[in-house]
Short mmCIF file of C-alpha atoms in Angstrom, two decimals:
data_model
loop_
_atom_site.label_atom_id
_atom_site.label_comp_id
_atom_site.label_asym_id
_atom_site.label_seq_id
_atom_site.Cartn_x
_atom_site.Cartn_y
_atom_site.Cartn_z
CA UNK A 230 3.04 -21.63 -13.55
CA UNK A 231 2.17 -18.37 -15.59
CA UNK A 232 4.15 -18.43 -18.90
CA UNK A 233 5.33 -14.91 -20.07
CA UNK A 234 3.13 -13.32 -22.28
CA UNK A 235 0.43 -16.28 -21.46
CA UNK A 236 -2.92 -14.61 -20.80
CA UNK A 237 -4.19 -15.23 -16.63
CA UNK A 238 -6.49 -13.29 -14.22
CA UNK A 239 -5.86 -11.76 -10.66
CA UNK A 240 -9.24 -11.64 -8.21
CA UNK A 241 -9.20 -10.14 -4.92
CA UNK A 242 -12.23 -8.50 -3.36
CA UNK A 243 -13.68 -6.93 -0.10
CA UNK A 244 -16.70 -7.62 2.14
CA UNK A 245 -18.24 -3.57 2.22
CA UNK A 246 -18.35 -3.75 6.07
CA UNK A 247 -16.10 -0.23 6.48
CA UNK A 248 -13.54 1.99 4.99
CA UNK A 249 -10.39 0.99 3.77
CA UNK A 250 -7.32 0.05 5.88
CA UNK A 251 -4.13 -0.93 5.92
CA UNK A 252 -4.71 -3.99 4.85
CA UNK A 253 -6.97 -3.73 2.47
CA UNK A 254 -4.70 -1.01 1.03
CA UNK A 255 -2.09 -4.21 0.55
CA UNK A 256 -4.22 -6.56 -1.07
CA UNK A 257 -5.42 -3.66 -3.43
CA UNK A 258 -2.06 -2.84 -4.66
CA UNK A 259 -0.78 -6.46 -5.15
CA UNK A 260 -3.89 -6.31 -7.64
CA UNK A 261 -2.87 -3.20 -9.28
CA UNK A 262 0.34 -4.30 -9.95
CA UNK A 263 -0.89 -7.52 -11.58
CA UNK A 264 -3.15 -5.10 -13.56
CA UNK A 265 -0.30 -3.45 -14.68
CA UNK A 266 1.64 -6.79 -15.94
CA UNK A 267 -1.39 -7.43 -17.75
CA UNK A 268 -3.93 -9.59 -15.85
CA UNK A 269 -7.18 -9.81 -16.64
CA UNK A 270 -8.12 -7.89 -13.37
CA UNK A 271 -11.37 -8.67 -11.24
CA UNK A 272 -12.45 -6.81 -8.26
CA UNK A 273 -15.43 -8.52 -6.41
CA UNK A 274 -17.55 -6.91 -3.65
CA UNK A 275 -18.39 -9.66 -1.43
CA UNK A 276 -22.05 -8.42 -0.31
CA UNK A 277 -23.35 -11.81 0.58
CA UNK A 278 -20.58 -12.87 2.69
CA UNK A 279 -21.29 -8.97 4.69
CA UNK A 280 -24.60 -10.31 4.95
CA UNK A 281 -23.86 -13.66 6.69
CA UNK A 282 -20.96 -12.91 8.53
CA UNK A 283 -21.29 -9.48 9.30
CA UNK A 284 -25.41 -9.12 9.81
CA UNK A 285 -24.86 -5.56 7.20
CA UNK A 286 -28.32 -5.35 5.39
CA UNK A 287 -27.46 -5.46 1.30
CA UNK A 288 -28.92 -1.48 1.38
CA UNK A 289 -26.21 -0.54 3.90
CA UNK A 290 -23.44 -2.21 2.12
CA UNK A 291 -24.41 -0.82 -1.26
CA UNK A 292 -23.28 2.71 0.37
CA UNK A 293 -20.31 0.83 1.87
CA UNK A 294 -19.49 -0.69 -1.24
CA UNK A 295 -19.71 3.33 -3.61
CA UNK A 296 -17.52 4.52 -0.87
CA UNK A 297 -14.73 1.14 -1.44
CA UNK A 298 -14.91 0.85 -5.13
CA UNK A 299 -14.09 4.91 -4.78
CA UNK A 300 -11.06 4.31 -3.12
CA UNK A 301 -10.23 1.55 -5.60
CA UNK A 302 -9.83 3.53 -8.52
CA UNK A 303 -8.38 6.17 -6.66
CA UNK A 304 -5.38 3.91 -5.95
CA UNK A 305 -5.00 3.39 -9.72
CA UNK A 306 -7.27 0.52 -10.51
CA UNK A 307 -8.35 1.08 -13.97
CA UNK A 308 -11.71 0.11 -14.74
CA UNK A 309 -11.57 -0.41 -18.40
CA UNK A 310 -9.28 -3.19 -18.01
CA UNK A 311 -11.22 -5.05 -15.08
CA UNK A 312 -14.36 -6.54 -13.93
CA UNK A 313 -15.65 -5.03 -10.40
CA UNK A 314 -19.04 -6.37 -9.17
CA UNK A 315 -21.21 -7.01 -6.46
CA UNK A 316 -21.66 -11.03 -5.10
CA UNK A 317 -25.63 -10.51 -4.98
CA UNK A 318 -26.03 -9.33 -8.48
CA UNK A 319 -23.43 -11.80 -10.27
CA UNK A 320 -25.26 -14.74 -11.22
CA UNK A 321 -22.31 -16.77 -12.43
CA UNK A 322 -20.80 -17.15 -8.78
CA UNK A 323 -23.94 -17.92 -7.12
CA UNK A 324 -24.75 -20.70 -9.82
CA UNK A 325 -21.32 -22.33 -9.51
CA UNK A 326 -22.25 -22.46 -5.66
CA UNK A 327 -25.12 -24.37 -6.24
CA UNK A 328 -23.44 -26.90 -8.61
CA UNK A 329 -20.11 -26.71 -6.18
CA UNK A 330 -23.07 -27.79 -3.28
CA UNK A 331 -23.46 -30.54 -4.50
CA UNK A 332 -19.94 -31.95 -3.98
CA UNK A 333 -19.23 -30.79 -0.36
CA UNK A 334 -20.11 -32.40 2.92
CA UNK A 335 -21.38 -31.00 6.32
CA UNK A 336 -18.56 -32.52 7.74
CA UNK A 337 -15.81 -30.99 5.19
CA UNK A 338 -17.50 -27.25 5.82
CA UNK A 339 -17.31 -27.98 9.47
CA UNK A 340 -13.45 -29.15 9.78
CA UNK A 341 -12.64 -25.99 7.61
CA UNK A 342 -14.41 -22.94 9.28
CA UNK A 343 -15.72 -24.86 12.21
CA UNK A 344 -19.44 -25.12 13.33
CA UNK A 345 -20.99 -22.02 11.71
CA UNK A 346 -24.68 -21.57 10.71
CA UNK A 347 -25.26 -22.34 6.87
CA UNK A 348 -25.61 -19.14 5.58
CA UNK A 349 -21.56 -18.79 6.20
CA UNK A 350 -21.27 -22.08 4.30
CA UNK A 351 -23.01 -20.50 1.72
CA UNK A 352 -20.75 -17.81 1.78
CA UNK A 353 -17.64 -19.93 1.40
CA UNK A 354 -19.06 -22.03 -1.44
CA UNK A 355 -19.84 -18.35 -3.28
CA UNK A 356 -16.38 -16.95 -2.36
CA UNK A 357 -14.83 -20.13 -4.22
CA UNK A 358 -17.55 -19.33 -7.40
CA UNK A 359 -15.92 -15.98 -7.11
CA UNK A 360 -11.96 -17.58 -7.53
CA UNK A 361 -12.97 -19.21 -10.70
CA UNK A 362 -14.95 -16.84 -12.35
CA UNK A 363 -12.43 -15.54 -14.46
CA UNK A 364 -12.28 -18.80 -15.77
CA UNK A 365 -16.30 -19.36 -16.86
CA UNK A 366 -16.28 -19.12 -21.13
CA UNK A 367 -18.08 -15.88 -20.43
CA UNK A 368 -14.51 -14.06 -19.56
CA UNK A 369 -12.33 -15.89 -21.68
CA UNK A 370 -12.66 -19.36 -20.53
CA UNK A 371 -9.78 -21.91 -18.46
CA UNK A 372 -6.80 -19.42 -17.66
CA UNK A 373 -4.29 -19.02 -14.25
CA UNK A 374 -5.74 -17.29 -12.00
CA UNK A 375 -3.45 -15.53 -9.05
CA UNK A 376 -5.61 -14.77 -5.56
CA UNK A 377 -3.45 -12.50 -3.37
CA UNK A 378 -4.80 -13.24 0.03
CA UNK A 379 -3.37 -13.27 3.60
CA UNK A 380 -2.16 -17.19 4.61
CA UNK A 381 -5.23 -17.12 7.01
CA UNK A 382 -7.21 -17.41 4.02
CA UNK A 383 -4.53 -20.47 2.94
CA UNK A 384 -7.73 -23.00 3.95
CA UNK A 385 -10.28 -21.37 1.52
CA UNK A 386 -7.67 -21.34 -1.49
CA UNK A 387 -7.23 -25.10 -0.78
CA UNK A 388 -10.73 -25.94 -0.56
CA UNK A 389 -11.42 -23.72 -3.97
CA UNK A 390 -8.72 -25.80 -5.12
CA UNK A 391 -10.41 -29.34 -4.72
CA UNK A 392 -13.32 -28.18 -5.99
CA UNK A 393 -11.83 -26.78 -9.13
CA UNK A 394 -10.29 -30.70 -9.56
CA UNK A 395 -13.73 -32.10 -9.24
CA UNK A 396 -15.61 -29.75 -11.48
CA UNK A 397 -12.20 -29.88 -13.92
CA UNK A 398 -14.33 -32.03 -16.56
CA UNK A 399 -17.35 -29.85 -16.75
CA UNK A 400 -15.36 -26.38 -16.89
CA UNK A 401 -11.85 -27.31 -17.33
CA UNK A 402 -10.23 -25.59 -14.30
CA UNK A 403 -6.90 -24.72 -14.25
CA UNK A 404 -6.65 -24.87 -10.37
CA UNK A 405 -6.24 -21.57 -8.82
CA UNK A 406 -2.96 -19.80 -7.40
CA UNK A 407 -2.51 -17.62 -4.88
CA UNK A 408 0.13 -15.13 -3.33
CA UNK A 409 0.43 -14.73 0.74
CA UNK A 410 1.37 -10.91 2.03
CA UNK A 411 2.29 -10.57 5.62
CA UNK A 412 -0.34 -10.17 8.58
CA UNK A 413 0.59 -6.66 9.36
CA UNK A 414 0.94 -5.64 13.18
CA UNK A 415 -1.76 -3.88 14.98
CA UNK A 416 -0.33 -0.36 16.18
CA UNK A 417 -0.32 -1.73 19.82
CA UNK A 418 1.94 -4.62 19.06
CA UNK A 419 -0.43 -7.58 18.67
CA UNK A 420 0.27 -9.76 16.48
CA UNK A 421 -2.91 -8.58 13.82
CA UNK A 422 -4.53 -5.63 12.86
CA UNK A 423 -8.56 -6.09 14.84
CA UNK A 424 -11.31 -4.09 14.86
CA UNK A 425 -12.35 -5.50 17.97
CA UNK A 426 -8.81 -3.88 19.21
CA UNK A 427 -9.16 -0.49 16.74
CA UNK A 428 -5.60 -0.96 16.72
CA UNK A 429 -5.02 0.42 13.29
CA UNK A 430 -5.81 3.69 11.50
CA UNK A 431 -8.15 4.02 8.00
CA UNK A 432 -7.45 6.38 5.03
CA UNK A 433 -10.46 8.49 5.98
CA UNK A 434 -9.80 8.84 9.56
CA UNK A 435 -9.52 12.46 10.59
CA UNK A 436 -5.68 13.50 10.61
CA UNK A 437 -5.88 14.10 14.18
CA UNK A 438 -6.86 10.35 14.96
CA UNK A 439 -4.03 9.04 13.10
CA UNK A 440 -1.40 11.09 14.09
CA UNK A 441 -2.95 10.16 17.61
CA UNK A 442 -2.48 6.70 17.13
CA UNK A 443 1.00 6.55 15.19
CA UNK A 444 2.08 8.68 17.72
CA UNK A 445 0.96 6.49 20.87
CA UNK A 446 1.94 3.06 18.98
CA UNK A 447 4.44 0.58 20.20
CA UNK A 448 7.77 0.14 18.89
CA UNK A 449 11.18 -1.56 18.85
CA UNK A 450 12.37 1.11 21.22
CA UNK A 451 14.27 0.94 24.40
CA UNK A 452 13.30 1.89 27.92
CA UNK A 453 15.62 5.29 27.80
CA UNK A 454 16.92 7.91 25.23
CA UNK A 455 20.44 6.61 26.54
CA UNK A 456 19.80 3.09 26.13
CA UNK A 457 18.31 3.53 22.72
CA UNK A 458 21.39 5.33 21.34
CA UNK A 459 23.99 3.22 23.12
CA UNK A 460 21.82 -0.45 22.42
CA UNK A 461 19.60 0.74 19.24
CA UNK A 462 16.36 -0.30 18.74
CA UNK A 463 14.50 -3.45 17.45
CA UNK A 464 12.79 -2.58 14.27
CA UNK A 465 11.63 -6.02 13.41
CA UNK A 466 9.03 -5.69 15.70
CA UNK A 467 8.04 -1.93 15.15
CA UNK A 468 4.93 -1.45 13.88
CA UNK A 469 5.74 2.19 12.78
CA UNK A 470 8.40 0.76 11.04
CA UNK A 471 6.57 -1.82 9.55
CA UNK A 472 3.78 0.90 8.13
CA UNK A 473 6.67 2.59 6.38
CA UNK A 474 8.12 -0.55 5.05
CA UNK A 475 4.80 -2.14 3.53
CA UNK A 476 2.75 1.30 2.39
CA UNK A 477 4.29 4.84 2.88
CA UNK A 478 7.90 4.85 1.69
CA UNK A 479 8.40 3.47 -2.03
CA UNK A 480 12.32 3.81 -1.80
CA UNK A 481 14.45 1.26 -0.88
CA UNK A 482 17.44 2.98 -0.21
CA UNK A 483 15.61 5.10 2.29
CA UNK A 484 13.71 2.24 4.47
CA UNK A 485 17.26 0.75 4.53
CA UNK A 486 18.71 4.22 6.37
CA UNK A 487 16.00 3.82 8.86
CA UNK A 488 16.48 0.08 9.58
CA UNK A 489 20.02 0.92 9.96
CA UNK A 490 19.68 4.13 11.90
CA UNK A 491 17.17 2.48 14.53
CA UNK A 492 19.34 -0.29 14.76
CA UNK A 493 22.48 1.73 15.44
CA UNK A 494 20.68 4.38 17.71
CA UNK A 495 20.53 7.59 15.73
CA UNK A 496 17.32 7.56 14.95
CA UNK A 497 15.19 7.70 18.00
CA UNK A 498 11.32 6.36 17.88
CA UNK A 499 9.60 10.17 18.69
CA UNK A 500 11.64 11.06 15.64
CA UNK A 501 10.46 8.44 13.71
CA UNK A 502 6.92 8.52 14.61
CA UNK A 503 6.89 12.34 13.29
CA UNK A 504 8.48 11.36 10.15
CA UNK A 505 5.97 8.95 9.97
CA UNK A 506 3.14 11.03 10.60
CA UNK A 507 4.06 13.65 7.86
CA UNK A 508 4.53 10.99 5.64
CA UNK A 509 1.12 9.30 5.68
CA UNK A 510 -0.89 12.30 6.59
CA UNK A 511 0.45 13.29 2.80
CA UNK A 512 -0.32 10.22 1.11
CA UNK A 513 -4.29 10.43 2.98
CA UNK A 514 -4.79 14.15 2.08
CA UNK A 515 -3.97 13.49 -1.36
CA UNK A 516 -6.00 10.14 -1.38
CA UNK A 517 -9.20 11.92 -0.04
CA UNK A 518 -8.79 14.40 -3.45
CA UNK A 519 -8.33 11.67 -5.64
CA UNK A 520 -11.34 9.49 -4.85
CA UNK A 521 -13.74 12.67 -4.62
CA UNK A 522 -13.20 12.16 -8.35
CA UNK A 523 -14.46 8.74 -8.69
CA UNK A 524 -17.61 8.69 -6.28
CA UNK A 525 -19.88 8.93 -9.60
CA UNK A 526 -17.77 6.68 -11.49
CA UNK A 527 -18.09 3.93 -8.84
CA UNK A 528 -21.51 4.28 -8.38
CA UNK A 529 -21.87 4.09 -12.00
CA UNK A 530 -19.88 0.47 -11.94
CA UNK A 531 -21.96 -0.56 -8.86
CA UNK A 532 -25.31 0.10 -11.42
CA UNK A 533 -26.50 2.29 -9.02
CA UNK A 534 -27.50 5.53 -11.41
#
């Protein structure tokens, strides 16, 4: 547990494989926020892991990576009080790999991510050098350290978490933390957000595509205008709805109107969907002018002046 006033560290990260999304949008502003309660705030660029799992040459994601770390600041990350870097150039992480190696069988990396090829246990063993980083003397030494993660990633944080016990002697771990946030819906209704499915929109889509896809998305919505006003709708399984809730409207009061209004049939989906629209086209136009702002600045944290 995190004492008030006790100092601790928040680490999140992103493999540079594409622009932001939705949910990388969530995890970024569950960081922010522990910025803003004073963390000590690291921001890792997981290269190597775009490399294994991904097959995106280190020169490709470097570009990826500028363009990510942009969009970062521009959502309020402040650089002066947090540590952004790039897997491949962070010594620290890959050392603790190799010493974390050492301690990890063929058959524990297989019942955890299955049969993969090594370079993806590699990966994994580098991704758990990045959780305790903030822990290494060099940043402070032993602290709490929060990972906000999706509770697919509930395995890793576990397996981080053994190895912290073993290593606890050498290092003195305290063993990590970590917060869950919802799997958000894809826009068609499935149960995730998927490339594979392009079933969700990013903040440098063209307007056009994302009003296009809000505007054909599934919702909680009956099969007729008369049904929907005399049963309401079923916004606990909107995905417009959900959008709102999680990103694009910061009031409470307001989400609870349109929870209410869906459920008792006044406010019909097409309605919603354009309210919708307007609201995140705002937030992206106004994104896009922030992070012009901070393309030199990232490149300048990414070392690449």
């Amino acid at each position: 547990a995190i004492v008030k006033g006790e100092k601790f560290a928040v680490l999140s990260g992103i493999k540079p494989t594409g622009e932001f999304h939705l949910g990388t949008l969530m995890t970024v502003r569950e960081i922010i926020y522990f910025q803003q309660h004073g963390a000590q705030t690291f921001y890792c660029i997981a290269d190597i892991e775009a490399y294994e799992d991904n097959k995106i040459p280190f020169e490709k994601s470097e570009k990826i990576a500028v363009d990510n770390v942009a969009d970062l600041l521009a959502l309020g990350f402040n650089p002066e009080k947090g540590y952004i870097y790039r897997q491949s150039k962070e010594n620290h992480v890959k050392d603790l790999a190799i010493f974390f190696g050492r301690a990890v069988t063929l058959a524990t990396m297989k019942a955890i991510y299955g049969e993969r090829h090594i370079g993806l246990y590699l990966a994994a063993l580098i991704q758990a050098g990045d959780i305790l980083l903030p822990q290494l003397d060099e940043f402070g030494g032993p602290k709490p350290t929060v990972i906000p993660v999706g509770v697919d990633q509930d395995p890793h944080i576990r397996f981080t978490r053994d190895l912290a016990q073993i290593f606890q002697k050498k290092y003195g771990f305290i063993l990590p933390s970590s917060t869950y946030h919802k799997l958000m819906k894809g826009l068609d209704g499935s149960p995730k957000m998927s490339k594979r499915l392009m079933n969700y929109f990013t903040l440098h889509d063209k307007p056009e595509v994302i009003a296009e896809r809000i505007s054909n998305a599934f919702t909680g919505g009956r099969a007729t205008i008369k049904e929907q006003r005399e049963l309401g709708g079923v916004p606990e399984i909107c995905p417009v709805y959900e959008i709102c809730l999680f990103h694009f409207v910061e009031d409470d009061d307001e989400i609870i109107k349109t929870y209410h209004d869906c459920k008792t049939g006044r406010l019909l989906c097409g309605e919603h969907k354009k309210q919708t629209i307007d609201i995140v086209l705002k937030f992206v136009k106004e994104h896009k002018c922030k992070k012009q702002k901070f393309v030199d600045k990232a490149r300048q944290i990414l070392q690449l002046e």
